Coordinates of C-alpha atoms in Angstrom, one line a residue:
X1 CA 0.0 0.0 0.0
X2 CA 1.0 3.6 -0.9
X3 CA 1.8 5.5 2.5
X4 CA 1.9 9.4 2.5
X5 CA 5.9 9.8 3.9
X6 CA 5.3 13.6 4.0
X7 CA 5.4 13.9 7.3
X8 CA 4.2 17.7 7.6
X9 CA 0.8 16.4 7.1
X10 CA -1.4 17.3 9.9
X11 CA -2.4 13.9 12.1
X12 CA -5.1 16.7 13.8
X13 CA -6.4 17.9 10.3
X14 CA -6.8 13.9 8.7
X15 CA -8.6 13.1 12.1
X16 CA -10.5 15.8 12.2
X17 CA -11.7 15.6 8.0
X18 CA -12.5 11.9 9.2
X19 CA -14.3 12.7 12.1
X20 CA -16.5 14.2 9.8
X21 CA -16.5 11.7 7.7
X22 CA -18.3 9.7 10.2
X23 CA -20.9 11.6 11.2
X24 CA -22.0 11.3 7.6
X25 CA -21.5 7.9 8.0
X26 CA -24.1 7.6 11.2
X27 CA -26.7 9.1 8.9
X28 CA -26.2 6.0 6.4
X29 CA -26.8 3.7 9.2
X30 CA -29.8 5.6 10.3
X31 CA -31.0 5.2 6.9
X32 CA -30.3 1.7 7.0
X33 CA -27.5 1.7 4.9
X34 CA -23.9 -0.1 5.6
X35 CA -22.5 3.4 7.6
X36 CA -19.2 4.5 5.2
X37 CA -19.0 8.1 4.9
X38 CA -16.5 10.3 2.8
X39 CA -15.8 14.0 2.7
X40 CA -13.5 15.9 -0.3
X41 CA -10.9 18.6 1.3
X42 CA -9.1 20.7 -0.8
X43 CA -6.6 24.3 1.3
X44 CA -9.1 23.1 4.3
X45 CA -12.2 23.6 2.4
X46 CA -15.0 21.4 2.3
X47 CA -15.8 20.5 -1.5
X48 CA -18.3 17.7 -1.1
X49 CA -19.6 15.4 0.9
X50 CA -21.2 11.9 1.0
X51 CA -22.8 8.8 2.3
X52 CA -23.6 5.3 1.4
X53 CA -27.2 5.5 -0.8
X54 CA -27.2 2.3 -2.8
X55 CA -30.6 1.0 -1.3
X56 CA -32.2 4.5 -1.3
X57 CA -31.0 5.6 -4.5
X58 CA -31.7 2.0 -6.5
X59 CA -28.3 2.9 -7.8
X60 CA -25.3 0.2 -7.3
X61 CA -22.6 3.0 -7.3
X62 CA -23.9 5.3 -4.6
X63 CA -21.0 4.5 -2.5
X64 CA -20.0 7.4 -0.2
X65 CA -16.6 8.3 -2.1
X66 CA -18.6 8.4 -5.1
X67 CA -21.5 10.8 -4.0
X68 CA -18.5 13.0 -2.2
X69 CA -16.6 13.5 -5.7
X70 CA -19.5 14.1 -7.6
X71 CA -20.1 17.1 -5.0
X72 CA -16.4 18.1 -5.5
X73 CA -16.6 18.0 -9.4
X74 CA -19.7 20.2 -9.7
X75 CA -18.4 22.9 -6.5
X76 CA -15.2 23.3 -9.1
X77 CA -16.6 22.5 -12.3
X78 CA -13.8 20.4 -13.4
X79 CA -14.0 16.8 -13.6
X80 CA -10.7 16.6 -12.4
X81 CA -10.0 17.0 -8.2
X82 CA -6.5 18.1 -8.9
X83 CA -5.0 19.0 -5.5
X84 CA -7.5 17.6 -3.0
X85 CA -7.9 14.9 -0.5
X86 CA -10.7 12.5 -0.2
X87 CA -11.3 10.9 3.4
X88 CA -13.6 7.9 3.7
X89 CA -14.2 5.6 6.6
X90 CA -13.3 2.4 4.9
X91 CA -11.2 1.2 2.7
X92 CA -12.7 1.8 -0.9
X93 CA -13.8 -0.9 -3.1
X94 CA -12.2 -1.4 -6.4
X95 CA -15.3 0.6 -8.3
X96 CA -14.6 3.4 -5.9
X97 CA -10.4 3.1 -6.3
X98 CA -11.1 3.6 -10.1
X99 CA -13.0 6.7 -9.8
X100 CA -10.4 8.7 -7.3
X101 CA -7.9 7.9 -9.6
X102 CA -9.8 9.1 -12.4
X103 CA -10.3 12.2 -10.0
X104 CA -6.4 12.7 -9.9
X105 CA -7.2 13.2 -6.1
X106 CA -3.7 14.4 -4.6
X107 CA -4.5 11.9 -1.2
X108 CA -6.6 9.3 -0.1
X109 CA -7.1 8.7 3.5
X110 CA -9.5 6.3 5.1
X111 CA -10.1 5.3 8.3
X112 CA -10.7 0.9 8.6
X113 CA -9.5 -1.8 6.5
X114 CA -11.8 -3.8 3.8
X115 CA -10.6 -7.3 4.1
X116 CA -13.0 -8.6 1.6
X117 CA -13.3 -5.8 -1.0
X118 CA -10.9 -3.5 -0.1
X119 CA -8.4 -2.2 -3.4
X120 CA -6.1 -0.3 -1.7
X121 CA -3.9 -2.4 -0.5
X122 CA -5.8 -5.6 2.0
X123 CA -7.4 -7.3 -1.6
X124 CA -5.2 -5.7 -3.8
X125 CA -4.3 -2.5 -4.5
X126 CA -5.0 -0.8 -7.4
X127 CA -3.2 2.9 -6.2
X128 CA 0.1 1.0 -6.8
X129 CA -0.5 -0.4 -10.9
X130 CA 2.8 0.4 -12.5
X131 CA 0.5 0.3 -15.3
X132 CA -1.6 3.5 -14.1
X133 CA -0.3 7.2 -15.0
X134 CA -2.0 8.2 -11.6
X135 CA -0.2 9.0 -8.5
X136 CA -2.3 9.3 -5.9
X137 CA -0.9 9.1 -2.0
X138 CA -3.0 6.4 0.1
X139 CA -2.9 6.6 3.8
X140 CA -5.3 4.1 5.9
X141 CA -5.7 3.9 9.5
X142 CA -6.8 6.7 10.3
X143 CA -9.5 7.1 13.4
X144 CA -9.7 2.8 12.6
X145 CA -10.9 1.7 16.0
X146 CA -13.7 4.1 15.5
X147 CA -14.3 3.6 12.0
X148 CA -14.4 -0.3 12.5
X149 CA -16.6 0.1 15.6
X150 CA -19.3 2.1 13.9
X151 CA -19.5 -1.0 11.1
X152 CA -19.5 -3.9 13.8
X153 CA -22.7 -2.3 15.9
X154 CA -24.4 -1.9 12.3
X155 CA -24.1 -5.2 11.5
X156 CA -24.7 -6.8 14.5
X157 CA -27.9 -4.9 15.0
X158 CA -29.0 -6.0 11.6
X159 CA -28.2 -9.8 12.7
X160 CA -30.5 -9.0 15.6
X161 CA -33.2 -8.0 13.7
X162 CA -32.7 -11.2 11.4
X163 CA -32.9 -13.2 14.7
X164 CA -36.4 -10.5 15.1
X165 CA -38.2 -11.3 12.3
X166 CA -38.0 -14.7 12.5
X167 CA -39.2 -14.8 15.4
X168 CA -41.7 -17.4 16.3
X169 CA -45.4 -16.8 16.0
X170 CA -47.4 -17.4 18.9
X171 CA -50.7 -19.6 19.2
X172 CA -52.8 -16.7 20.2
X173 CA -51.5 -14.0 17.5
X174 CA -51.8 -13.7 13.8
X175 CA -49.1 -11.9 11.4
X176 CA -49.9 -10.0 8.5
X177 CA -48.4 -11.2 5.3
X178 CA -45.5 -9.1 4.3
X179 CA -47.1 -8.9 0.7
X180 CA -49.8 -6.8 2.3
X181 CA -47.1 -4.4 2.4
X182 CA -45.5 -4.5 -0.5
X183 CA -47.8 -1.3 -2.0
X184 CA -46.9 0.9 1.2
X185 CA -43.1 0.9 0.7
X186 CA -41.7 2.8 4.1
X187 CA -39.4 5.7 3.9
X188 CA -37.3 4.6 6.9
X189 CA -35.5 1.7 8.1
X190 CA -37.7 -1.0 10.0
X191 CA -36.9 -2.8 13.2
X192 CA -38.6 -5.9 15.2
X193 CA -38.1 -6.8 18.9
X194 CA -39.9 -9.4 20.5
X195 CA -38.2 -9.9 23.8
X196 CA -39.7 -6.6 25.5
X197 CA -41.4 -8.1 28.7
X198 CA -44.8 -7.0 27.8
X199 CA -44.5 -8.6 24.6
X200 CA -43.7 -11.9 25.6
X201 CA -42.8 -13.1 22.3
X202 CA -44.7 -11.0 20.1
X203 CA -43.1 -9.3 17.4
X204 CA -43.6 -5.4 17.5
X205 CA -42.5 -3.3 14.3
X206 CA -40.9 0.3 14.9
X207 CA -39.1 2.8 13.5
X208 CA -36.4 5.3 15.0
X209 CA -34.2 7.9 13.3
X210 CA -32.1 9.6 15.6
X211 CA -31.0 13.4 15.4
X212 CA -27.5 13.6 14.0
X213 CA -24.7 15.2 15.9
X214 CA -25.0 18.3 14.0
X215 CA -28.2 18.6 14.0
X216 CA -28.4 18.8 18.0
X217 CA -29.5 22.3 19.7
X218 CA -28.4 23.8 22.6
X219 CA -31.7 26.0 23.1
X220 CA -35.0 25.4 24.6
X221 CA -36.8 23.1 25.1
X222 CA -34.2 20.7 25.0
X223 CA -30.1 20.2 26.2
X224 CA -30.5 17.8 23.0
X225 CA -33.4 17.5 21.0
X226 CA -36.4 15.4 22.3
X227 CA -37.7 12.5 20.9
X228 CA -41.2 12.3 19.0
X229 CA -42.9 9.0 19.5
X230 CA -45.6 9.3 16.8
X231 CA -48.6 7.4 16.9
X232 CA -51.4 5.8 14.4
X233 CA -54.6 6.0 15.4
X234 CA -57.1 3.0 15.8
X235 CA -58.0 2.5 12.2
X236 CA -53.6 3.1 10.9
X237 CA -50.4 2.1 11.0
X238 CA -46.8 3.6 10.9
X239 CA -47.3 3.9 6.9
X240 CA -49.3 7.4 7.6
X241 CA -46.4 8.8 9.5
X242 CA -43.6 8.3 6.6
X243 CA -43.6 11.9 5.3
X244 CA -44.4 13.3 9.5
X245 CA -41.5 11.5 10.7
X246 CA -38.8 12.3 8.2
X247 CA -40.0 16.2 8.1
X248 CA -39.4 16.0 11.9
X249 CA -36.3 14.7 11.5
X250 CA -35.3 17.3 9.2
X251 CA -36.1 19.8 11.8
X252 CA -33.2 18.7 14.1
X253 CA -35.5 16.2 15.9
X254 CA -35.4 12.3 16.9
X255 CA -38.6 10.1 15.6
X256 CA -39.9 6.7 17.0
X257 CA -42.6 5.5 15.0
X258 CA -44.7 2.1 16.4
X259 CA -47.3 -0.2 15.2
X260 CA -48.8 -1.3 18.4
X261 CA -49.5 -5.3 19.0
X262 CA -52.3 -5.8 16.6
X263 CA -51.8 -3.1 14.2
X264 CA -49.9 -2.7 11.5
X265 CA -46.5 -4.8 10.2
X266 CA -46.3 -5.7 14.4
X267 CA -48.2 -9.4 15.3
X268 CA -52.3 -9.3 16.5
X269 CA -52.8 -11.1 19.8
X270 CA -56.7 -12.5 18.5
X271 CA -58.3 -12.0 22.0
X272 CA -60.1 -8.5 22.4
X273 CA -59.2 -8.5 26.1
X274 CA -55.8 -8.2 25.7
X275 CA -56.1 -5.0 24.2
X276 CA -56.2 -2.9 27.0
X277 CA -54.6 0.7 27.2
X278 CA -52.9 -0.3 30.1
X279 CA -50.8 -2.8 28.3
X280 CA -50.1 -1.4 25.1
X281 CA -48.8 1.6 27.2
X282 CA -46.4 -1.1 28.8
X283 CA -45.1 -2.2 25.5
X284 CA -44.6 1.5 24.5
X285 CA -42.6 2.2 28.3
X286 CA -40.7 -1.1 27.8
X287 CA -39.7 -0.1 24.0
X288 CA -38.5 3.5 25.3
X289 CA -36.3 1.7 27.8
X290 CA -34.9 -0.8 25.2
X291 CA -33.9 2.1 22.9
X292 CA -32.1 3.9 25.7
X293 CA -34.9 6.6 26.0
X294 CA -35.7 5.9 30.1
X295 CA -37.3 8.2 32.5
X296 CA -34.5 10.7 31.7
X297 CA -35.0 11.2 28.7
X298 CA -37.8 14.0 27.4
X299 CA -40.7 12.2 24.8
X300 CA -43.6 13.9 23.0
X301 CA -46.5 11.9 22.3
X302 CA -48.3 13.0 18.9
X303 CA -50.9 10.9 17.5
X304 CA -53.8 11.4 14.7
X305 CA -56.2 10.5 17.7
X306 CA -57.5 12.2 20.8
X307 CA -58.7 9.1 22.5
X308 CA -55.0 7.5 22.3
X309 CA -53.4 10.4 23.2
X310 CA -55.7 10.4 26.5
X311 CA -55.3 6.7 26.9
X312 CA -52.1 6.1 26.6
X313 CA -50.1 9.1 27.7
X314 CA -50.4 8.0 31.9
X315 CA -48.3 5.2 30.8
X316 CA -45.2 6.9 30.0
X317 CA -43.7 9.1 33.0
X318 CA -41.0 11.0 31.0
X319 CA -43.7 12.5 28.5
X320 CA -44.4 16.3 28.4
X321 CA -46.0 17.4 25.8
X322 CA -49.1 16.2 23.7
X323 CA -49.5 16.9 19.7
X324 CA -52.8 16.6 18.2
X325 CA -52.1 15.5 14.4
X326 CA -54.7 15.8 11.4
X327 CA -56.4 12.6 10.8
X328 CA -55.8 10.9 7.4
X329 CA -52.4 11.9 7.1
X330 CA -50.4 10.1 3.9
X331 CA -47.5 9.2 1.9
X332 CA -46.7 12.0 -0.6
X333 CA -47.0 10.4 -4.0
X334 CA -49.5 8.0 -2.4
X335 CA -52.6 10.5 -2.3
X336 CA -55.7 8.3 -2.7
X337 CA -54.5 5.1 -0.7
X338 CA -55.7 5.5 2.5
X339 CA -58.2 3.2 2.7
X340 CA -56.2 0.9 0.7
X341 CA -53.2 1.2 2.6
X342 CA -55.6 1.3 6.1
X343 CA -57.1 -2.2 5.2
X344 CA -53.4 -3.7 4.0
X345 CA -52.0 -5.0 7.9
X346 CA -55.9 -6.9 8.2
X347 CA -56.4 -9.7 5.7
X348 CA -59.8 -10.7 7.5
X349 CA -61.9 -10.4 10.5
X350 CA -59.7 -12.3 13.0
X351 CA -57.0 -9.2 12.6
X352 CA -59.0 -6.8 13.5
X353 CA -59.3 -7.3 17.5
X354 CA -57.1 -4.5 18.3
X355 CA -58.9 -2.3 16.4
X356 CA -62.6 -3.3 17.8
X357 CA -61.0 -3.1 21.0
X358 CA -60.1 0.2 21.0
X359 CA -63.2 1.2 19.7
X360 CA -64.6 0.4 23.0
X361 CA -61.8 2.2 25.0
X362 CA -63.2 4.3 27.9
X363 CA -60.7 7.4 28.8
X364 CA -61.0 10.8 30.2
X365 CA -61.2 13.5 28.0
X366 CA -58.0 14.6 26.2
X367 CA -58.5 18.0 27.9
X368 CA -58.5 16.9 31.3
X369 CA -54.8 16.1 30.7
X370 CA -52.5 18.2 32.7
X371 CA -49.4 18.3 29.6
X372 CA -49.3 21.0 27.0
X373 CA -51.1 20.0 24.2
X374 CA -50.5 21.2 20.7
X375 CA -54.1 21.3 18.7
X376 CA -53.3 20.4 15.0
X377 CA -55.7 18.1 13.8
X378 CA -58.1 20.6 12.1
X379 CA -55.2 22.1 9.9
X380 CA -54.7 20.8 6.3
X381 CA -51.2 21.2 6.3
X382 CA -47.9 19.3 4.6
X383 CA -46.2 17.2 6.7
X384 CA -43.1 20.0 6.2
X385 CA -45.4 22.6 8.0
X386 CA -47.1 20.5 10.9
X387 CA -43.2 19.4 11.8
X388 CA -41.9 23.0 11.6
X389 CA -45.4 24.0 14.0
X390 CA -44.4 21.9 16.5
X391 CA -40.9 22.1 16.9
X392 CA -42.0 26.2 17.0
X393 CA -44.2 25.6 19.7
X394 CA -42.8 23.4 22.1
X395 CA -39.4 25.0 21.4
X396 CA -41.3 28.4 22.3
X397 CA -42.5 26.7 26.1
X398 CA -39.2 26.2 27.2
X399 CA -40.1 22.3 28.5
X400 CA -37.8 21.4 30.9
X401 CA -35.0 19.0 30.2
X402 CA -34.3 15.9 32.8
X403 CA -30.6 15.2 32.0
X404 CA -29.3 11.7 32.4
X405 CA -27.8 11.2 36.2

């Protein structure tokens, strides 16, 4: 492998560059991608930037060192990166080797080793060809342990949520057939856990996207921004939330989205008497302390439904502040489905208990509630504006924040 012997190189400026690299990385596992991330530098200016898309994009060379250089080429308008350094968090693939050469990128600097695919130097190494006119400086290792760390926890949480969705169904429970879904495509990642006590081997179906690093704030109502746990309502699933949930997330803000036990892609316990508020609020407490968001940790509950809001809100103690969202919210592009995409997660009759349950739900009224609640649900908004709305507003009541002890 090509290492970079000038020695007046900055070890604080390639760690830095990388550092950066990897927070773009955590947004590719967030997406559900594998979590590389790659930055061009050129005099200590940031040219482009990237991470993996492949499975977003339906594009097979959406690797982060590619998206970064096509930044680069277009914020110089030359083709070729003359001069500049690209850093990546793993060693680049051969695709990816060929394309920072034909770059004529000054350096290359990434952070772990690729013992399978890598091409500078662990496979083979295509920076050192005799062949190629190119002579671009390689220097790996950089930031490593953290690099490599970051790509272990991806993988092993996706090997857990193998182990999830094959999970075992349960006498008493029915499961929806994933071709159900396959008209309601979701816009975020999805994750299964079935060994939450409540549970007791049923297989609940959420989604979480996490504020990035950057995208923290250091002003009210949060030290960090608060978590949205969004809710369907009795006759939905998490498919109405897609468009909510990202625009929130654009907004600085981290989302967890749920089916409940007998809705949506989670399993439907058949008997109507386990569908009591008291115990789907258990199941929502036990997933907030599986994901790390305890009694410490500031939620808002929003949900297309006053009754749920009022039902299930006594059930989670480190909730402070209700949202009230329109009813009938839906996928952009989608317009039209909602019954359609409403009737996919219940193939027949013997689905439906949750949602005959709930029907039946006796709660005080919504107002009684002593949390500040946030009226939307009469407003015909995009997704864009209900999320900028409510970050406004509860931003604007300065909610206290419990930090962790």
């Amino acid at each position: 492998m090509h290492t970079n012997p000038n020695t007046s190189i900055d070890i604080a400026t390639d760690s830095a560059w990388m550092r950066h690299a990897l927070t773009l990385a955590a947004q590719a596992a967030a997406a559900g991608e594998v979590p590389v991330g790659a930055v061009v530098v050129k005099d200590g200016q940031l040219l482009g930037q990237g991470y993996n898309a492949p499975i977003a994009l339906h594009d097979p060379s959406a690797h982060a060192e590619i998206q970064a250089l096509r930044q680069a080429a277009q914020a110089l308008g030359n083709y070729r990166l003359e001069g500049c350094t690209l850093y990546v968090t793993l060693e680049p693939c051969t695709m990816c080797s060929g394309a920072l050469l034909a770059a004529r990128l000054a350096r290359v600097v990434y952070g772990a080793p690729e013992p399978k695919t890598g091409a500078a130097g662990s496979v083979h190494n295509v920076f050192a060809l005799p062949q190629l006119n190119a002579h671009t400086q390689v220097q790996g290792g950089v930031l490593a342990q953290e690099c490599s760390a970051l790509l272990q926890a991806f993988f092993q949480q996706r090997r857990q949520q193998q182990r999830q969705q094959a999970q075992p169904l349960r006498q008493d429970a029915l499961r929806t057939p994933p071709a159900r879904f396959a008209d309601f495509p979701l816009s975020a990642p999805s994750h299964y856990v079935a060994d939450l006590p409540p549970l007791a081997g049923l297989r609940l179906h959420y989604q979480y996207l996490q504020a990035a690093p950057e995208q923290a704030n250091a002003t009210p109502p949060f030290t960090s921004p608060a978590t949205w746990l969004l809710l369907h309502g009795p006759q939905g699933w998490c498919w109405q939330m897609q468009d909510l949930l990202l625009a929130l997330h654009a907004q600085g803000q981290s989302v967890l989205t749920v089916d409940l036990p007998g809705w949506g892609m989670s399993d439907k316990p058949k008997k109507p008497a386990t569908h009591q508020p008291a115990w789907h609020g258990q199941v929502l407490q036990a997933l907030c302390q599986h994901l790390g968001l305890g009694e410490q940790h500031a939620l808002v509950l929003a949900a297309d439904d006053a009754l749920w809001l009022a039902a299930l809100a006594p059930s989670l103690p480190n909730l402070q502040a209700l949202c009230w969202l329109p009813a009938g919210l839906e996928q952009a592009g989608q317009q039209g489905q909602l019954k359609a995409a409403q009737a996919a997660p219940f193939p027949d009759a013997g689905h439906r208990a949750g949602p005959k349950t709930a029907a039946k739900w006796s709660t005080p009224p919504l107002a009684q509630s002593p949390l500040p609640l946030l009226d939307l649900h009469a407003r015909a908004q995009p997704p864009q504006a209900l999320a900028m709305q409510a970050v406004e507003y509860f931003a604007a009541l300065q909610l206290p924040y419990l930090p962790p002890t």
